[in-house]
Amino acid sequence: MEILTAFAIGLTFAAGVYQMLQRNVIRSAIGLMMMSNGISLYLLSTGAWIGEKAAYVGQAPGDPVDPLPQALILTAIVISLGITAFILAVMFIMSKRYKTCDSDALTGLSR
Amino acid sequence: MVNPIIVILPVLIPAVAGVLGLICHRYQRCQSWIALAGMALSLAVSLKLLVLVRGAGLPLVFQAGGWAAPFGISFAADLLAVFFVTMSQVVLFAGVIYAAGAKDRCVAYPAFYPLFLFLATGLTGAFLTGDVFNLFVFIELLAISSTVLTAVSDDGFGTEAAFKYFFMSQLAAFFMLLSVGAIYVSCGTLNMGHLAQIVPSLGEQGMLPMAAAFLMATFMIKSATFPFHFWQPDFHTAAPTPVSAMLSAVVVKLGVYGFIRMTTLIFVPQGEMIRGLLVVLGIAGIIFGGLAAMGTHNVKRMLAYSTLAQVGFVLVGIGWGTALSLTAALIFAFNHSLAKSAMLMLAGHLASRAPVKSADFSVVAGRGRGLPFTGILFFIGCLGLAGIPPTNGFISKMSVFNAGINAGQFYGLALIGISSVFTLVYTMRAFMRIFWQAPEISGEIRSSGDLRLAPALLVLLVLGLGIFAGPLVDLAGETAARAADNQAYVTAVMGGIK
């Protein structure tokens, strides 16, 4: 299971980096989201397989799982939701202004 | 015994004021008064905190929710954190004053002041938090609010700059999360005080070097250190003037603060390697930033490149690693934030009075000829950046050179000595083009522009801290001495738990 998770993290991350380096801005936004999912999986794997039962206050005796990585992922997911909404809004404005999705055409500043 | 709630008040007050500003988003005047009152109050609280922490000799700690240290989230106000908080609150207060008197259209945007206050919350929270994951949350708050503020800028390219910066800041956030995971796997804790206890016993094993490297990458992107600086000139040029003054003066100092925290608290065993890297990158940044600033065609862009060079001085000061050089780095960081924000505000003022609203040299050249007051302020700001007495820039440059001689780093000293002449060249060239040359394009100068109160106050501080430098130098020395000994921090946060 560890090997499988490691491969899943690696593949998600690699696909995310590949998409992010594309010229099309929509694909690079998709790459950003894939990378953030890969990182959520990575954070999850830091606390996985330590215990077997869900951890909550007043639980039955047993071997509880580490709840902290799950709390971290929850925060990271909420933040990435906001990021996705914002990046889509910025891309909407930019596609109206520049009439293109090619990031090589966005050179107004370096001129 | 003081109530520890005062530690998080500089974080809470701007957040509450931001929410209040959102509630009355229909009344712009009301919003600006709320923002002014909120920032003034939180500046007063941070000054009070500075006095308290300095007098007590111990860090003040607030444990959120009443949970003891390694389990809850700690907010720790040691002298280093409070030093940076005071610095950023002074500049942020000046920024709100400037925004209240600005003629920009984006200031009337209903979410402008709330976002500005959330930027203040994120920055102050990142300085005061004692938990690595909480640091990530505050850095994200800071990054998102500054990106939105740039995206709504009057400058037509604001959206493009925001888009470019957003990818960079997200990469920095991913590196930070990777570092959080690596730290948690190897140490089992994310509390900075607890990490300071655990990391020295672990040595180089497991994922610790990787965690240090990822955290380095985060702070290098945040402080626009040399190879990661390419987003910074675009972003700082396109932002609205009050925001670009904040970004270039205090937001880059977040990375500087992170480096000091890493080398003195979290990753002390790896500190030698980190410091070696910082010296090299800092000197590269000083040379490259100075050369690039001489070749620009826009005042704000020139000042943004100048930030790259000046942050290089701070990094070199951290990198030399002696108590004297850390003191020099702190003095330099404080003085640079005052001078740089004043200069960017003056550039914005000139742009607001030009026929076309732009800080391009072809537009603002010669536009300062009828403005003696702005000219005097701009000239003193130039002296402050270049390090000529009687301004505070002289004190900071002198302390850096003093620390270099003391540490015996003569090659590095020679390099930064030569390249600090660049500062004088480009600031004086900008001054002569704006205030002495004939205008390059036709068009009448506008009778009114942005209010000059905020840059005037900052320039007054630049002069005041140059003539009466003693208090700041003493404070920075005390801060550096206390930061070098992290036992007090660990004891205060952990409460004696081993």
mmCIF file of C-alpha atoms in Angstrom, chain B residues 170-450:
data_model
loop_
_atom_site.group_PDB
_atom_site.id
_atom_site.type_symbol
_atom_site.label_atom_id
_atom_site.label_comp_id
_atom_site.label_asym_id
_atom_site.label_seq_id
_atom_site.Cartn_x
_atom_site.Cartn_y
_atom_site.Cartn_z
ATOM 1 C CA GLN B 170 1.198 28.794 -5.176
ATOM 2 C CA LEU B 171 4.463 27.002 -5.916
ATOM 3 C CA ALA B 172 5.857 28.546 -2.743
ATOM 4 C CA ALA B 173 2.798 27.296 -0.862
ATOM 5 C CA PHE B 174 3.292 23.776 -2.252
ATOM 6 C CA PHE B 175 6.911 23.800 -1.154
ATOM 7 C CA MET B 176 5.771 24.909 2.276
ATOM 8 C CA LEU B 177 3.262 22.034 2.490
ATOM 9 C CA LEU B 178 5.920 19.553 1.368
ATOM 10 C CA SER B 179 8.137 20.923 4.112
ATOM 11 C CA VAL B 180 5.312 20.657 6.675
ATOM 12 C CA GLY B 181 4.824 16.989 5.755
ATOM 13 C CA ALA B 182 8.531 16.243 5.910
ATOM 14 C CA ILE B 183 8.875 17.985 9.293
ATOM 15 C CA TYR B 184 5.874 16.129 10.679
ATOM 16 C CA VAL B 185 7.159 12.733 9.516
ATOM 17 C CA SER B 186 10.603 13.201 11.018
ATOM 18 C CA CYS B 187 9.766 15.115 14.222
ATOM 19 C CA GLY B 188 6.120 14.374 14.972
ATOM 20 C CA THR B 189 5.394 18.013 15.822
ATOM 21 C CA LEU B 190 4.884 21.321 14.049
ATOM 22 C CA ASN B 191 5.388 23.651 17.012
ATOM 23 C CA MET B 192 8.512 25.769 16.479
ATOM 24 C CA GLY B 193 9.557 25.636 20.127
ATOM 25 C CA HIS B 194 9.109 21.855 20.230
ATOM 26 C CA LEU B 195 11.004 21.520 16.931
ATOM 27 C CA ALA B 196 13.908 23.471 18.420
ATOM 28 C CA GLN B 197 14.089 20.800 21.136
ATOM 29 C CA ILE B 198 13.809 17.799 18.794
ATOM 30 C CA VAL B 199 15.764 18.760 15.642
ATOM 31 C CA PRO B 200 19.285 18.918 17.202
ATOM 32 C CA SER B 201 18.931 15.337 18.496
ATOM 33 C CA LEU B 202 17.928 14.006 15.067
ATOM 34 C CA GLY B 203 20.940 15.292 13.138
ATOM 35 C CA GLU B 204 20.726 14.722 9.388
ATOM 36 C CA GLN B 205 18.527 11.649 9.451
ATOM 37 C CA GLY B 206 15.277 11.015 7.607
ATOM 38 C CA MET B 207 13.590 13.826 5.741
ATOM 39 C CA LEU B 208 14.966 16.723 7.784
ATOM 40 C CA PRO B 209 17.439 18.068 5.179
ATOM 41 C CA MET B 210 14.621 17.894 2.637
ATOM 42 C CA ALA B 211 12.288 19.791 4.967
ATOM 43 C CA ALA B 212 14.930 22.489 5.422
ATOM 44 C CA ALA B 213 15.472 22.718 1.658
ATOM 45 C CA PHE B 214 11.741 23.051 0.921
ATOM 46 C CA LEU B 215 11.303 25.695 3.604
ATOM 47 C CA MET B 216 14.290 27.562 2.122
ATOM 48 C CA ALA B 217 12.610 27.461 -1.300
ATOM 49 C CA THR B 218 9.409 28.915 0.181
ATOM 50 C CA PHE B 219 11.143 31.813 1.843
ATOM 51 C CA MET B 220 13.357 32.450 -1.185
ATOM 52 C CA ILE B 221 10.296 32.864 -3.398
ATOM 53 C CA LYS B 222 8.590 35.026 -0.753
ATOM 54 C CA SER B 223 11.554 37.365 -0.269
ATOM 55 C CA ALA B 224 12.418 37.400 -4.012
ATOM 56 C CA THR B 225 15.963 36.180 -3.418
ATOM 57 C CA PHE B 226 18.176 36.225 -6.492
ATOM 58 C CA PRO B 227 17.227 33.258 -8.708
ATOM 59 C CA PHE B 228 13.553 33.504 -7.693
ATOM 60 C CA HIS B 229 13.163 37.254 -8.127
ATOM 61 C CA PHE B 230 11.732 37.365 -11.671
ATOM 62 C CA TRP B 231 8.089 37.813 -10.610
ATOM 63 C CA GLN B 232 8.890 40.705 -8.290
ATOM 64 C CA PRO B 233 9.519 43.712 -10.605
ATOM 65 C CA ASP B 234 6.343 42.987 -12.614
ATOM 66 C CA PHE B 235 4.227 42.481 -9.530
ATOM 67 C CA HIS B 236 5.510 45.501 -7.618
ATOM 68 C CA THR B 237 5.226 47.780 -10.647
ATOM 69 C CA ALA B 238 1.652 46.888 -11.555
ATOM 70 C CA ALA B 239 0.242 47.005 -8.002
ATOM 71 C CA PRO B 240 -1.651 50.138 -6.831
ATOM 72 C CA THR B 241 0.810 52.566 -5.183
ATOM 73 C CA PRO B 242 -0.227 52.017 -1.529
ATOM 74 C CA VAL B 243 -0.063 48.250 -2.086
ATOM 75 C CA SER B 244 3.224 48.214 -3.981
ATOM 76 C CA ALA B 245 4.785 50.261 -1.168
ATOM 77 C CA MET B 246 3.684 47.541 1.280
ATOM 78 C CA LEU B 247 4.826 44.665 -0.958
ATOM 79 C CA SER B 248 8.241 46.078 -1.679
ATOM 80 C CA ALA B 249 8.902 47.338 1.851
ATOM 81 C CA VAL B 250 7.483 44.818 4.315
ATOM 82 C CA VAL B 251 6.036 41.769 2.557
ATOM 83 C CA VAL B 252 9.472 40.736 1.226
ATOM 84 C CA LYS B 253 10.702 40.970 4.836
ATOM 85 C CA LEU B 254 8.579 37.889 5.597
ATOM 86 C CA GLY B 255 11.167 35.748 3.818
ATOM 87 C CA VAL B 256 13.945 37.518 5.715
ATOM 88 C CA TYR B 257 12.170 36.789 8.994
ATOM 89 C CA GLY B 258 11.788 33.160 7.904
ATOM 90 C CA PHE B 259 15.518 32.828 7.256
ATOM 91 C CA ILE B 260 16.360 34.259 10.685
ATOM 92 C CA ARG B 261 13.847 31.892 12.325
ATOM 93 C CA MET B 262 15.251 28.906 10.432
ATOM 94 C CA THR B 263 18.879 29.582 11.264
ATOM 95 C CA THR B 264 18.350 30.548 14.907
ATOM 96 C CA LEU B 265 15.418 28.399 16.012
ATOM 97 C CA ILE B 266 14.105 25.580 13.846
ATOM 98 C CA PHE B 267 17.063 24.282 11.832
ATOM 99 C CA VAL B 268 20.058 25.259 13.967
ATOM 100 C CA PRO B 269 22.147 22.159 12.982
ATOM 101 C CA GLN B 270 21.591 22.919 9.293
ATOM 102 C CA GLY B 271 22.191 26.639 9.874
ATOM 103 C CA GLU B 272 25.757 26.670 8.595
ATOM 104 C CA MET B 273 24.733 25.397 5.164
ATOM 105 C CA ILE B 274 21.756 27.774 4.936
ATOM 106 C CA ARG B 275 23.913 30.772 5.858
ATOM 107 C CA GLY B 276 26.560 29.859 3.266
ATOM 108 C CA LEU B 277 23.877 29.814 0.589
ATOM 109 C CA LEU B 278 22.380 33.116 1.760
ATOM 110 C CA VAL B 279 25.707 34.965 1.447
ATOM 111 C CA VAL B 280 26.204 33.813 -2.152
ATOM 112 C CA LEU B 281 22.607 34.505 -3.225
ATOM 113 C CA GLY B 282 22.570 37.835 -1.378
ATOM 114 C CA ILE B 283 25.698 39.095 -3.135
ATOM 115 C CA ALA B 284 24.372 37.886 -6.499
ATOM 116 C CA GLY B 285 21.124 39.745 -5.778
ATOM 117 C CA ILE B 286 22.954 42.950 -4.827
ATOM 118 C CA ILE B 287 24.952 42.985 -8.068
ATOM 119 C CA PHE B 288 22.117 41.902 -10.336
ATOM 120 C CA GLY B 289 19.502 44.145 -8.695
ATOM 121 C CA GLY B 290 21.775 47.185 -8.864
ATOM 122 C CA LEU B 291 22.613 46.631 -12.543
ATOM 123 C CA ALA B 292 18.989 45.918 -13.487
ATOM 124 C CA ALA B 293 17.730 49.002 -11.598
ATOM 125 C CA MET B 294 20.093 51.193 -13.646
ATOM 126 C CA GLY B 295 18.636 49.889 -16.899
ATOM 127 C CA THR B 296 14.912 50.329 -16.214
ATOM 128 C CA HIS B 297 12.540 52.821 -17.784
ATOM 129 C CA ASN B 298 9.998 53.078 -14.949
ATOM 130 C CA VAL B 299 10.482 54.608 -11.488
ATOM 131 C CA LYS B 300 8.457 51.938 -9.700
ATOM 132 C CA ARG B 301 10.258 49.162 -11.574
ATOM 133 C CA MET B 302 13.592 50.717 -10.654
ATOM 134 C CA LEU B 303 12.568 50.722 -6.989
ATOM 135 C CA ALA B 304 11.409 47.092 -7.243
ATOM 136 C CA TYR B 305 14.809 46.020 -8.591
ATOM 137 C CA SER B 306 16.385 48.132 -5.876
ATOM 138 C CA THR B 307 14.470 46.012 -3.325
ATOM 139 C CA LEU B 308 16.161 42.914 -4.767
ATOM 140 C CA ALA B 309 19.545 44.537 -4.131
ATOM 141 C CA GLN B 310 18.673 45.818 -0.666
ATOM 142 C CA VAL B 311 17.219 42.516 0.508
ATOM 143 C CA GLY B 312 20.544 41.067 -0.643
ATOM 144 C CA PHE B 313 22.320 43.204 1.972
ATOM 145 C CA VAL B 314 19.999 41.822 4.669
ATOM 146 C CA LEU B 315 20.603 38.236 3.534
ATOM 147 C CA VAL B 316 24.366 38.755 3.551
ATOM 148 C CA GLY B 317 24.042 40.116 7.094
ATOM 149 C CA ILE B 318 22.149 36.983 8.174
ATOM 150 C CA GLY B 319 24.603 34.792 6.276
ATOM 151 C CA TRP B 320 27.760 36.020 8.011
ATOM 152 C CA GLY B 321 26.242 34.593 11.155
ATOM 153 C CA THR B 322 27.838 36.713 13.883
ATOM 154 C CA ALA B 323 25.810 38.594 16.465
ATOM 155 C CA LEU B 324 27.020 41.889 14.973
ATOM 156 C CA SER B 325 25.999 40.923 11.426
ATOM 157 C CA LEU B 326 22.537 39.785 12.543
ATOM 158 C CA THR B 327 22.156 43.173 14.263
ATOM 159 C CA ALA B 328 23.204 44.840 11.012
ATOM 160 C CA ALA B 329 20.664 42.772 9.061
ATOM 161 C CA LEU B 330 17.854 43.829 11.429
ATOM 162 C CA ILE B 331 18.836 47.519 11.267
ATOM 163 C CA PHE B 332 19.047 47.299 7.480
ATOM 164 C CA ALA B 333 15.649 45.603 7.205
ATOM 165 C CA PHE B 334 13.957 48.252 9.379
ATOM 166 C CA ASN B 335 15.550 51.234 7.666
ATOM 167 C CA HIS B 336 15.017 49.865 4.179
ATOM 168 C CA SER B 337 11.305 49.358 4.778
ATOM 169 C CA LEU B 338 10.877 53.037 5.753
ATOM 170 C CA ALA B 339 12.905 54.477 2.877
ATOM 171 C CA LYS B 340 11.544 52.135 0.215
ATOM 172 C CA SER B 341 7.880 52.676 1.088
ATOM 173 C CA ALA B 342 8.415 56.468 1.151
ATOM 174 C CA MET B 343 10.083 56.374 -2.270
ATOM 175 C CA LEU B 344 7.355 54.224 -3.843
ATOM 176 C CA MET B 345 4.664 56.540 -2.451
ATOM 177 C CA LEU B 346 6.474 59.567 -3.875
ATOM 178 C CA ALA B 347 6.751 57.811 -7.252
ATOM 179 C CA GLY B 348 3.021 57.145 -7.065
ATOM 180 C CA HIS B 349 2.361 60.798 -6.180
ATOM 181 C CA LEU B 350 4.342 61.963 -9.217
ATOM 182 C CA ALA B 351 2.512 59.481 -11.427
ATOM 183 C CA SER B 352 -0.850 60.711 -10.118
ATOM 184 C CA ARG B 353 -0.008 64.282 -11.177
ATOM 185 C CA ALA B 354 1.377 63.377 -14.603
ATOM 186 C CA PRO B 355 -0.879 63.867 -17.656
ATOM 187 C CA VAL B 356 -0.984 60.087 -18.213
ATOM 188 C CA LYS B 357 -1.134 58.054 -15.006
ATOM 189 C CA SER B 358 2.111 56.148 -15.226
ATOM 190 C CA ALA B 359 5.446 56.061 -13.420
ATOM 191 C CA ASP B 360 7.334 55.629 -16.691
ATOM 192 C CA PHE B 361 10.399 57.874 -16.963
ATOM 193 C CA SER B 362 9.162 59.269 -20.296
ATOM 194 C CA VAL B 363 5.960 60.420 -18.518
ATOM 195 C CA VAL B 364 7.272 61.667 -15.166
ATOM 196 C CA ALA B 365 10.506 63.204 -16.517
ATOM 197 C CA GLY B 366 10.485 66.905 -15.696
ATOM 198 C CA ARG B 367 7.133 66.667 -13.920
ATOM 199 C CA GLY B 368 8.685 67.497 -10.555
ATOM 200 C CA ARG B 369 10.011 70.923 -11.541
ATOM 201 C CA GLY B 370 7.183 72.850 -9.940
ATOM 202 C CA LEU B 371 7.024 70.680 -6.822
ATOM 203 C CA PRO B 372 9.802 71.687 -4.422
ATOM 204 C CA PHE B 373 8.282 69.864 -1.427
ATOM 205 C CA THR B 374 8.082 66.545 -3.310
ATOM 206 C CA GLY B 375 11.590 67.188 -4.591
ATOM 207 C CA ILE B 376 13.001 67.573 -1.074
ATOM 208 C CA LEU B 377 11.226 64.406 0.107
ATOM 209 C CA PHE B 378 12.372 62.457 -2.968
ATOM 210 C CA PHE B 379 15.945 63.650 -2.525
ATOM 211 C CA ILE B 380 16.070 62.593 1.140
ATOM 212 C CA GLY B 381 14.533 59.241 0.167
ATOM 213 C CA CYS B 382 17.255 58.788 -2.473
ATOM 214 C CA LEU B 383 19.928 59.552 0.128
ATOM 215 C CA GLY B 384 18.279 57.050 2.472
ATOM 216 C CA LEU B 385 18.373 54.298 -0.149
ATOM 217 C CA ALA B 386 21.931 55.062 -1.173
ATOM 218 C CA GLY B 387 23.171 55.281 2.414
ATOM 219 C CA ILE B 388 24.396 58.872 2.627
ATOM 220 C CA PRO B 389 24.355 60.677 6.010
ATOM 221 C CA PRO B 390 22.333 62.111 7.742
ATOM 222 C CA THR B 391 19.735 59.475 6.794
ATOM 223 C CA ASN B 392 19.132 56.074 8.349
ATOM 224 C CA GLY B 393 20.474 54.329 5.235
ATOM 225 C CA PHE B 394 23.931 55.458 6.305
ATOM 226 C CA ILE B 395 23.511 53.801 9.695
ATOM 227 C CA SER B 396 22.411 50.515 8.119
ATOM 228 C CA LYS B 397 25.183 50.423 5.494
ATOM 229 C CA MET B 398 27.755 51.337 8.127
ATOM 230 C CA SER B 399 26.604 48.561 10.443
ATOM 231 C CA VAL B 400 26.763 46.017 7.586
ATOM 232 C CA PHE B 401 30.329 47.054 6.701
ATOM 233 C CA ASN B 402 31.281 47.092 10.362
ATOM 234 C CA ALA B 403 29.922 43.554 10.773
ATOM 235 C CA GLY B 404 31.775 42.414 7.641
ATOM 236 C CA ILE B 405 35.105 43.777 8.887
ATOM 237 C CA ASN B 406 34.426 42.197 12.260
ATOM 238 C CA ALA B 407 33.659 38.810 10.668
ATOM 239 C CA GLY B 408 36.722 39.059 8.397
ATOM 240 C CA GLN B 409 34.711 38.630 5.173
ATOM 241 C CA PHE B 410 36.778 40.933 2.992
ATOM 242 C CA TYR B 411 35.959 39.462 -0.453
ATOM 243 C CA GLY B 412 32.231 39.701 0.133
ATOM 244 C CA LEU B 413 32.705 43.157 1.600
ATOM 245 C CA ALA B 414 34.597 44.336 -1.477
ATOM 246 C CA LEU B 415 31.848 43.030 -3.770
ATOM 247 C CA ILE B 416 28.974 44.654 -1.891
ATOM 248 C CA GLY B 417 31.013 47.836 -1.408
ATOM 249 C CA ILE B 418 31.444 48.233 -5.159
ATOM 250 C CA SER B 419 27.855 47.362 -5.966
ATOM 251 C CA SER B 420 26.395 49.692 -3.335
ATOM 252 C CA VAL B 421 27.660 52.537 -5.536
ATOM 253 C CA PHE B 422 25.027 51.424 -8.085
ATOM 254 C CA THR B 423 22.318 52.602 -5.663
ATOM 255 C CA LEU B 424 23.688 56.129 -5.690
ATOM 256 C CA VAL B 425 23.893 56.095 -9.496
ATOM 257 C CA TYR B 426 20.328 55.009 -10.198
ATOM 258 C CA THR B 427 18.610 57.020 -7.459
ATOM 259 C CA MET B 428 20.423 60.228 -8.446
ATOM 260 C CA ARG B 429 19.723 59.604 -12.125
ATOM 261 C CA ALA B 430 16.019 59.209 -11.319
ATOM 262 C CA PHE B 431 16.072 62.415 -9.235
ATOM 263 C CA MET B 432 17.747 64.427 -11.995
ATOM 264 C CA ARG B 433 15.428 63.121 -14.700
ATOM 265 C CA ILE B 434 12.287 63.875 -12.708
ATOM 266 C CA PHE B 435 13.156 67.191 -11.103
ATOM 267 C CA TRP B 436 15.744 68.862 -13.367
ATOM 268 C CA GLN B 437 15.126 67.709 -16.937
ATOM 269 C CA ALA B 438 12.646 69.281 -19.353
ATOM 270 C CA PRO B 439 9.385 67.295 -19.763
ATOM 271 C CA GLU B 440 9.549 64.738 -22.573
ATOM 272 C CA ILE B 441 5.858 64.636 -23.434
ATOM 273 C CA SER B 442 3.467 67.569 -23.617
ATOM 274 C CA GLY B 443 0.455 68.035 -21.371
ATOM 275 C CA GLU B 444 -0.314 70.080 -18.291
ATOM 276 C CA ILE B 445 0.567 68.816 -14.842
ATOM 277 C CA ARG B 446 -2.535 68.082 -12.774
ATOM 278 C CA SER B 447 -3.237 70.517 -9.955
ATOM 279 C CA SER B 448 -3.884 67.845 -7.345
ATOM 280 C CA GLY B 449 -2.576 64.362 -6.806
ATOM 281 C CA ASP B 450 -2.281 61.783 -4.054
#
